[in-house]
């Protein structure tokens, strides 16, 4: 699992850790069993070379820039793409040879792809690209490997910080969020985006 320290990552860490047959390996930029910078190809290559074969890759990593459209600069968009989009694409492209036959890859998009919020244009762009990548890659990825995305709403655990930007939204609880990732990892569907709204 990549990105286990944020609000979403902690939900997934606790959920997968509670499943007896799961041997969870964690990685993030500064902590975990391994360290990785997902926006750096060499770092992702080193991660998988060190970890070796896995049954699933789950990503809760990557960030986007939130600014009013009139203040967004090309560098802000590039930062969002490099982190949340290219970073997760790196995990899939570099990581899939290490996934066992019939295993799975799960990336994270988000509700902002289609339920827009102030200052969320950069995030909407990235989330939409992640979902398109997953939908297309599912047709070509080999060895029965499944690839999906999960698109969560704002989370209960971070609601106090984000509520002003998500007026009219109802935050989602931990159990619902984890269930979507569990479905992606252990289910049979591929090329899907599981929405938790």
PDB file of C-alpha atoms in Angstrom:
ATOM      1  CA  UNK A   1       0.000   0.000   0.000  1.00  0.00           C
ATOM      2  CA  UNK A   2       1.371   3.383  -0.993  1.00  0.00           C
ATOM      3  CA  UNK A   3       0.333   6.418   1.042  1.00  0.00           C
ATOM      4  CA  UNK A   4      -0.731   5.109   4.453  1.00  0.00           C
ATOM      5  CA  UNK A   5      -0.233   8.248   6.569  1.00  0.00           C
ATOM      6  CA  UNK A   6      -2.976  10.641   5.432  1.00  0.00           C
ATOM      7  CA  UNK A   7      -6.635  10.539   6.430  1.00  0.00           C
ATOM      8  CA  UNK A   8      -7.544   8.155   3.601  1.00  0.00           C
ATOM      9  CA  UNK A   9      -4.369   6.126   4.002  1.00  0.00           C
ATOM     10  CA  UNK A  10      -5.044   5.532   7.692  1.00  0.00           C
ATOM     11  CA  UNK A  11      -8.526   4.212   6.891  1.00  0.00           C
ATOM     12  CA  UNK A  12      -7.074   1.770   4.378  1.00  0.00           C
ATOM     13  CA  UNK A  13      -4.188   0.788   6.637  1.00  0.00           C
ATOM     14  CA  UNK A  14      -6.524  -0.063   9.497  1.00  0.00           C
ATOM     15  CA  UNK A  15      -8.937  -1.892   7.197  1.00  0.00           C
ATOM     16  CA  UNK A  16      -6.416  -4.066   5.391  1.00  0.00           C
ATOM     17  CA  UNK A  17      -4.449  -4.689   8.595  1.00  0.00           C
ATOM     18  CA  UNK A  18      -7.582  -6.199  10.133  1.00  0.00           C
ATOM     19  CA  UNK A  19      -7.842  -8.914   7.444  1.00  0.00           C
ATOM     20  CA  UNK A  20      -5.944 -11.953   8.667  1.00  0.00           C
ATOM     21  CA  UNK A  21      -4.851 -13.240   5.259  1.00  0.00           C
ATOM     22  CA  UNK A  22      -3.393  -9.863   4.214  1.00  0.00           C
ATOM     23  CA  UNK A  23       0.315  -9.221   4.659  1.00  0.00           C
ATOM     24  CA  UNK A  24       0.425  -5.457   4.333  1.00  0.00           C
ATOM     25  CA  UNK A  25       3.546  -3.688   3.075  1.00  0.00           C
ATOM     26  CA  UNK A  26       3.506   0.107   3.367  1.00  0.00           C
ATOM     27  CA  UNK A  27       5.390   2.826   1.549  1.00  0.00           C
ATOM     28  CA  UNK A  28       5.283   6.610   1.556  1.00  0.00           C
ATOM     29  CA  UNK A  29       7.640   9.502   1.054  1.00  0.00           C
ATOM     30  CA  UNK A  30       8.877   9.604   4.651  1.00  0.00           C
ATOM     31  CA  UNK A  31       7.681   6.518   6.501  1.00  0.00           C
ATOM     32  CA  UNK A  32       6.496   2.943   6.239  1.00  0.00           C
ATOM     33  CA  UNK A  33       8.257  -0.299   5.454  1.00  0.00           C
ATOM     34  CA  UNK A  34       9.746   1.408   2.399  1.00  0.00           C
ATOM     35  CA  UNK A  35      10.152   5.012   1.274  1.00  0.00           C
ATOM     36  CA  UNK A  36       9.098   6.133  -2.189  1.00  0.00           C
ATOM     37  CA  UNK A  37       8.534   9.329  -4.128  1.00  0.00           C
ATOM     38  CA  UNK A  38       5.889   8.248  -6.643  1.00  0.00           C
ATOM     39  CA  UNK A  39       6.618  11.185  -8.955  1.00  0.00           C
ATOM     40  CA  UNK A  40      10.191   9.918  -9.447  1.00  0.00           C
ATOM     41  CA  UNK A  41      10.519   6.924 -11.778  1.00  0.00           C
ATOM     42  CA  UNK A  42      13.792   5.747 -10.226  1.00  0.00           C
ATOM     43  CA  UNK A  43      12.231   5.784  -6.759  1.00  0.00           C
ATOM     44  CA  UNK A  44       9.251   3.695  -7.888  1.00  0.00           C
ATOM     45  CA  UNK A  45      11.582   1.279  -9.672  1.00  0.00           C
ATOM     46  CA  UNK A  46      13.651   0.928  -6.504  1.00  0.00           C
ATOM     47  CA  UNK A  47      10.511   0.317  -4.437  1.00  0.00           C
ATOM     48  CA  UNK A  48       9.287  -2.611  -6.512  1.00  0.00           C
ATOM     49  CA  UNK A  49      12.768  -4.059  -6.903  1.00  0.00           C
ATOM     50  CA  UNK A  50      13.027  -4.097  -3.104  1.00  0.00           C
ATOM     51  CA  UNK A  51       9.506  -5.368  -2.381  1.00  0.00           C
ATOM     52  CA  UNK A  52       9.317  -7.961  -5.150  1.00  0.00           C
ATOM     53  CA  UNK A  53       6.137  -9.792  -6.052  1.00  0.00           C
ATOM     54  CA  UNK A  54       2.815  -8.583  -4.628  1.00  0.00           C
ATOM     55  CA  UNK A  55      -0.811  -9.625  -5.017  1.00  0.00           C
ATOM     56  CA  UNK A  56      -2.114  -6.064  -5.110  1.00  0.00           C
ATOM     57  CA  UNK A  57      -1.028  -2.450  -5.383  1.00  0.00           C
ATOM     58  CA  UNK A  58      -3.200   0.085  -3.570  1.00  0.00           C
ATOM     59  CA  UNK A  59      -2.470   3.795  -3.886  1.00  0.00           C
ATOM     60  CA  UNK A  60      -3.756   6.516  -1.588  1.00  0.00           C
ATOM     61  CA  UNK A  61      -0.912   8.818  -2.583  1.00  0.00           C
ATOM     62  CA  UNK A  62      -0.599  12.058  -4.512  1.00  0.00           C
ATOM     63  CA  UNK A  63      -1.850  15.600  -4.114  1.00  0.00           C
ATOM     64  CA  UNK A  64      -3.204  18.438  -6.230  1.00  0.00           C
ATOM     65  CA  UNK A  65      -3.015  22.227  -6.070  1.00  0.00           C
ATOM     66  CA  UNK A  66      -6.151  24.103  -4.985  1.00  0.00           C
ATOM     67  CA  UNK A  67      -6.290  27.683  -6.267  1.00  0.00           C
ATOM     68  CA  UNK A  68      -8.822  29.925  -7.996  1.00  0.00           C
ATOM     69  CA  UNK A  69      -8.709  29.403 -11.760  1.00  0.00           C
ATOM     70  CA  UNK A  70      -7.514  32.971 -12.312  1.00  0.00           C
ATOM     71  CA  UNK A  71      -4.513  32.295 -10.046  1.00  0.00           C
ATOM     72  CA  UNK A  72      -3.593  28.898 -11.500  1.00  0.00           C
ATOM     73  CA  UNK A  73      -0.281  28.844 -13.322  1.00  0.00           C
ATOM     74  CA  UNK A  74       0.983  26.134 -15.663  1.00  0.00           C
ATOM     75  CA  UNK A  75       3.428  25.133 -12.930  1.00  0.00           C
ATOM     76  CA  UNK A  76       0.523  24.473 -10.554  1.00  0.00           C
ATOM     77  CA  UNK A  77      -1.137  22.165 -13.069  1.00  0.00           C
ATOM     78  CA  UNK A  78       2.156  20.406 -13.712  1.00  0.00           C
ATOM     79  CA  UNK A  79       2.655  19.906  -9.968  1.00  0.00           C
ATOM     80  CA  UNK A  80      -0.772  18.262  -9.689  1.00  0.00           C
ATOM     81  CA  UNK A  81      -0.141  16.082 -12.725  1.00  0.00           C
ATOM     82  CA  UNK A  82       3.313  15.028 -11.509  1.00  0.00           C
ATOM     83  CA  UNK A  83       2.092  14.107  -8.044  1.00  0.00           C
ATOM     84  CA  UNK A  84      -1.369  12.568  -8.160  1.00  0.00           C
ATOM     85  CA  UNK A  85      -1.642  11.604 -11.842  1.00  0.00           C
ATOM     86  CA  UNK A  86       1.829  10.681 -13.087  1.00  0.00           C
ATOM     87  CA  UNK A  87       2.779   9.357  -9.677  1.00  0.00           C
ATOM     88  CA  UNK A  88      -0.071   6.856  -9.654  1.00  0.00           C
ATOM     89  CA  UNK A  89       0.444   6.024 -13.331  1.00  0.00           C
ATOM     90  CA  UNK A  90       4.079   5.285 -12.446  1.00  0.00           C
ATOM     91  CA  UNK A  91       2.903   2.802  -9.815  1.00  0.00           C
ATOM     92  CA  UNK A  92       0.749   1.004 -12.374  1.00  0.00           C
ATOM     93  CA  UNK A  93       3.237   1.011 -15.269  1.00  0.00           C
ATOM     94  CA  UNK A  94       6.291   0.083 -13.242  1.00  0.00           C
ATOM     95  CA  UNK A  95       4.475  -2.053 -10.694  1.00  0.00           C
ATOM     96  CA  UNK A  96       2.285  -4.302 -12.839  1.00  0.00           C
ATOM     97  CA  UNK A  97       5.081  -6.774 -13.747  1.00  0.00           C
ATOM     98  CA  UNK A  98       5.457  -7.394 -10.002  1.00  0.00           C
ATOM     99  CA  UNK A  99       1.737  -8.162  -9.518  1.00  0.00           C
ATOM    100  CA  UNK A 100       0.848 -11.846  -9.416  1.00  0.00           C
ATOM    101  CA  UNK A 101      -1.439 -13.315 -12.069  1.00  0.00           C
ATOM    102  CA  UNK A 102      -5.020 -12.361 -11.255  1.00  0.00           C
ATOM    103  CA  UNK A 103      -3.890  -9.626  -8.861  1.00  0.00           C
ATOM    104  CA  UNK A 104      -5.087  -6.041  -8.758  1.00  0.00           C
ATOM    105  CA  UNK A 105      -4.075  -2.393  -8.922  1.00  0.00           C
ATOM    106  CA  UNK A 106      -6.211   0.273  -7.254  1.00  0.00           C
ATOM    107  CA  UNK A 107      -5.660   4.001  -7.797  1.00  0.00           C
ATOM    108  CA  UNK A 108      -7.450   6.943  -6.181  1.00  0.00           C
ATOM    109  CA  UNK A 109      -9.327   9.725  -7.992  1.00  0.00           C
ATOM    110  CA  UNK A 110     -12.026  11.774  -6.243  1.00  0.00           C
ATOM    111  CA  UNK A 111     -15.462  13.335  -6.333  1.00  0.00           C
ATOM    112  CA  UNK A 112     -14.112  16.641  -7.664  1.00  0.00           C
ATOM    113  CA  UNK A 113     -13.881  15.047 -11.108  1.00  0.00           C
ATOM    114  CA  UNK A 114     -17.607  15.666 -11.557  1.00  0.00           C
ATOM    115  CA  UNK A 115     -18.927  17.408  -8.454  1.00  0.00           C
ATOM    116  CA  UNK A 116     -16.972  20.617  -8.826  1.00  0.00           C
ATOM    117  CA  UNK A 117     -15.902  22.879  -5.977  1.00  0.00           C
ATOM    118  CA  UNK A 118     -14.277  26.312  -5.777  1.00  0.00           C
ATOM    119  CA  UNK A 119     -10.553  26.174  -6.539  1.00  0.00           C
ATOM    120  CA  UNK A 120     -10.811  22.546  -7.645  1.00  0.00           C
ATOM    121  CA  UNK A 121     -10.061  22.756 -11.377  1.00  0.00           C
ATOM    122  CA  UNK A 122      -6.595  21.241 -11.079  1.00  0.00           C
ATOM    123  CA  UNK A 123      -7.968  18.335  -9.048  1.00  0.00           C
ATOM    124  CA  UNK A 124     -10.874  17.796 -11.455  1.00  0.00           C
ATOM    125  CA  UNK A 125      -8.453  17.525 -14.366  1.00  0.00           C
ATOM    126  CA  UNK A 126      -6.239  14.980 -12.607  1.00  0.00           C
ATOM    127  CA  UNK A 127      -9.090  12.860 -11.242  1.00  0.00           C
ATOM    128  CA  UNK A 128     -10.690  12.622 -14.678  1.00  0.00           C
ATOM    129  CA  UNK A 129      -7.395  11.548 -16.221  1.00  0.00           C
ATOM    130  CA  UNK A 130      -6.889   8.834 -13.599  1.00  0.00           C
ATOM    131  CA  UNK A 131     -10.318   7.368 -14.295  1.00  0.00           C
ATOM    132  CA  UNK A 132      -9.745   7.405 -18.068  1.00  0.00           C
ATOM    133  CA  UNK A 133      -6.354   5.760 -17.621  1.00  0.00           C
ATOM    134  CA  UNK A 134      -7.868   2.950 -15.551  1.00  0.00           C
ATOM    135  CA  UNK A 135     -10.755   2.397 -17.972  1.00  0.00           C
ATOM    136  CA  UNK A 136      -8.429   2.100 -20.960  1.00  0.00           C
ATOM    137  CA  UNK A 137      -5.615   0.170 -19.267  1.00  0.00           C
ATOM    138  CA  UNK A 138      -8.064  -2.557 -18.215  1.00  0.00           C
ATOM    139  CA  UNK A 139      -8.377  -3.628 -21.855  1.00  0.00           C
ATOM    140  CA  UNK A 140      -4.637  -4.129 -22.267  1.00  0.00           C
ATOM    141  CA  UNK A 141      -3.175  -5.149 -18.942  1.00  0.00           C
ATOM    142  CA  UNK A 142      -2.241  -8.815 -19.048  1.00  0.00           C
ATOM    143  CA  UNK A 143      -2.203 -11.962 -16.889  1.00  0.00           C
ATOM    144  CA  UNK A 144      -5.698 -11.354 -15.545  1.00  0.00           C
ATOM    145  CA  UNK A 145      -4.565  -8.352 -13.529  1.00  0.00           C
ATOM    146  CA  UNK A 146      -7.432  -6.016 -12.687  1.00  0.00           C
ATOM    147  CA  UNK A 147      -7.068  -2.237 -12.470  1.00  0.00           C
ATOM    148  CA  UNK A 148      -9.641   0.097 -10.906  1.00  0.00           C
ATOM    149  CA  UNK A 149      -9.966   3.476  -9.252  1.00  0.00           C
ATOM    150  CA  UNK A 150     -11.860   4.567  -6.169  1.00  0.00           C
ATOM    151  CA  UNK A 151     -13.471   8.009  -6.154  1.00  0.00           C
ATOM    152  CA  UNK A 152     -14.237   9.083  -2.593  1.00  0.00           C
ATOM    153  CA  UNK A 153     -16.230  12.063  -1.436  1.00  0.00           C
ATOM    154  CA  UNK A 154     -14.816  14.268   1.319  1.00  0.00           C
ATOM    155  CA  UNK A 155     -14.064  12.110   4.331  1.00  0.00           C
ATOM    156  CA  UNK A 156     -15.598  12.411   7.786  1.00  0.00           C
ATOM    157  CA  UNK A 157     -12.105  12.401   9.275  1.00  0.00           C
ATOM    158  CA  UNK A 158     -11.024  15.515   7.375  1.00  0.00           C
ATOM    159  CA  UNK A 159     -14.382  17.274   7.221  1.00  0.00           C
ATOM    160  CA  UNK A 160     -13.510  20.079   9.654  1.00  0.00           C
ATOM    161  CA  UNK A 161     -10.645  21.167   7.433  1.00  0.00           C
ATOM    162  CA  UNK A 162     -12.494  20.902   4.103  1.00  0.00           C
ATOM    163  CA  UNK A 163     -16.133  21.668   4.915  1.00  0.00           C
ATOM    164  CA  UNK A 164     -15.983  25.291   3.665  1.00  0.00           C
ATOM    165  CA  UNK A 165     -15.003  24.036   0.189  1.00  0.00           C
ATOM    166  CA  UNK A 166     -17.593  21.234   0.161  1.00  0.00           C
ATOM    167  CA  UNK A 167     -20.759  23.090   1.090  1.00  0.00           C
ATOM    168  CA  UNK A 168     -23.802  20.929   0.390  1.00  0.00           C
ATOM    169  CA  UNK A 169     -21.776  17.708   0.419  1.00  0.00           C
ATOM    170  CA  UNK A 170     -22.306  14.940   2.972  1.00  0.00           C
ATOM    171  CA  UNK A 171     -18.968  13.430   4.029  1.00  0.00           C
ATOM    172  CA  UNK A 172     -18.496   9.680   3.849  1.00  0.00           C
ATOM    173  CA  UNK A 173     -17.521   7.409   6.711  1.00  0.00           C
ATOM    174  CA  UNK A 174     -14.570   5.089   7.025  1.00  0.00           C
ATOM    175  CA  UNK A 175     -16.489   1.835   6.510  1.00  0.00           C
ATOM    176  CA  UNK A 176     -17.970   2.921   3.184  1.00  0.00           C
ATOM    177  CA  UNK A 177     -14.627   4.137   1.909  1.00  0.00           C
ATOM    178  CA  UNK A 178     -12.762   0.993   2.899  1.00  0.00           C
ATOM    179  CA  UNK A 179     -15.464  -1.213   1.352  1.00  0.00           C
ATOM    180  CA  UNK A 180     -14.813   0.329  -2.071  1.00  0.00           C
ATOM    181  CA  UNK A 181     -11.093  -0.426  -1.886  1.00  0.00           C
ATOM    182  CA  UNK A 182     -11.831  -3.925  -0.583  1.00  0.00           C
ATOM    183  CA  UNK A 183     -14.137  -4.471  -3.583  1.00  0.00           C
ATOM    184  CA  UNK A 184     -11.411  -3.332  -5.945  1.00  0.00           C
ATOM    185  CA  UNK A 185      -8.724  -5.543  -4.406  1.00  0.00           C
ATOM    186  CA  UNK A 186     -10.724  -8.728  -3.871  1.00  0.00           C
ATOM    187  CA  UNK A 187     -13.551  -8.440  -6.413  1.00  0.00           C
ATOM    188  CA  UNK A 188     -13.731  -9.434 -10.062  1.00  0.00           C
ATOM    189  CA  UNK A 189     -14.426  -6.119 -11.798  1.00  0.00           C
ATOM    190  CA  UNK A 190     -11.827  -4.195 -13.749  1.00  0.00           C
ATOM    191  CA  UNK A 191     -11.637  -0.850 -15.506  1.00  0.00           C
ATOM    192  CA  UNK A 192     -14.113   0.578 -13.026  1.00  0.00           C
ATOM    193  CA  UNK A 193     -14.276   3.636 -10.815  1.00  0.00           C
ATOM    194  CA  UNK A 194     -15.980   2.809  -7.535  1.00  0.00           C
ATOM    195  CA  UNK A 195     -17.691   5.955  -6.279  1.00  0.00           C
ATOM    196  CA  UNK A 196     -18.127   6.522  -2.546  1.00  0.00           C
ATOM    197  CA  UNK A 197     -20.518   9.440  -2.417  1.00  0.00           C
TER     198      UNK A 197
END
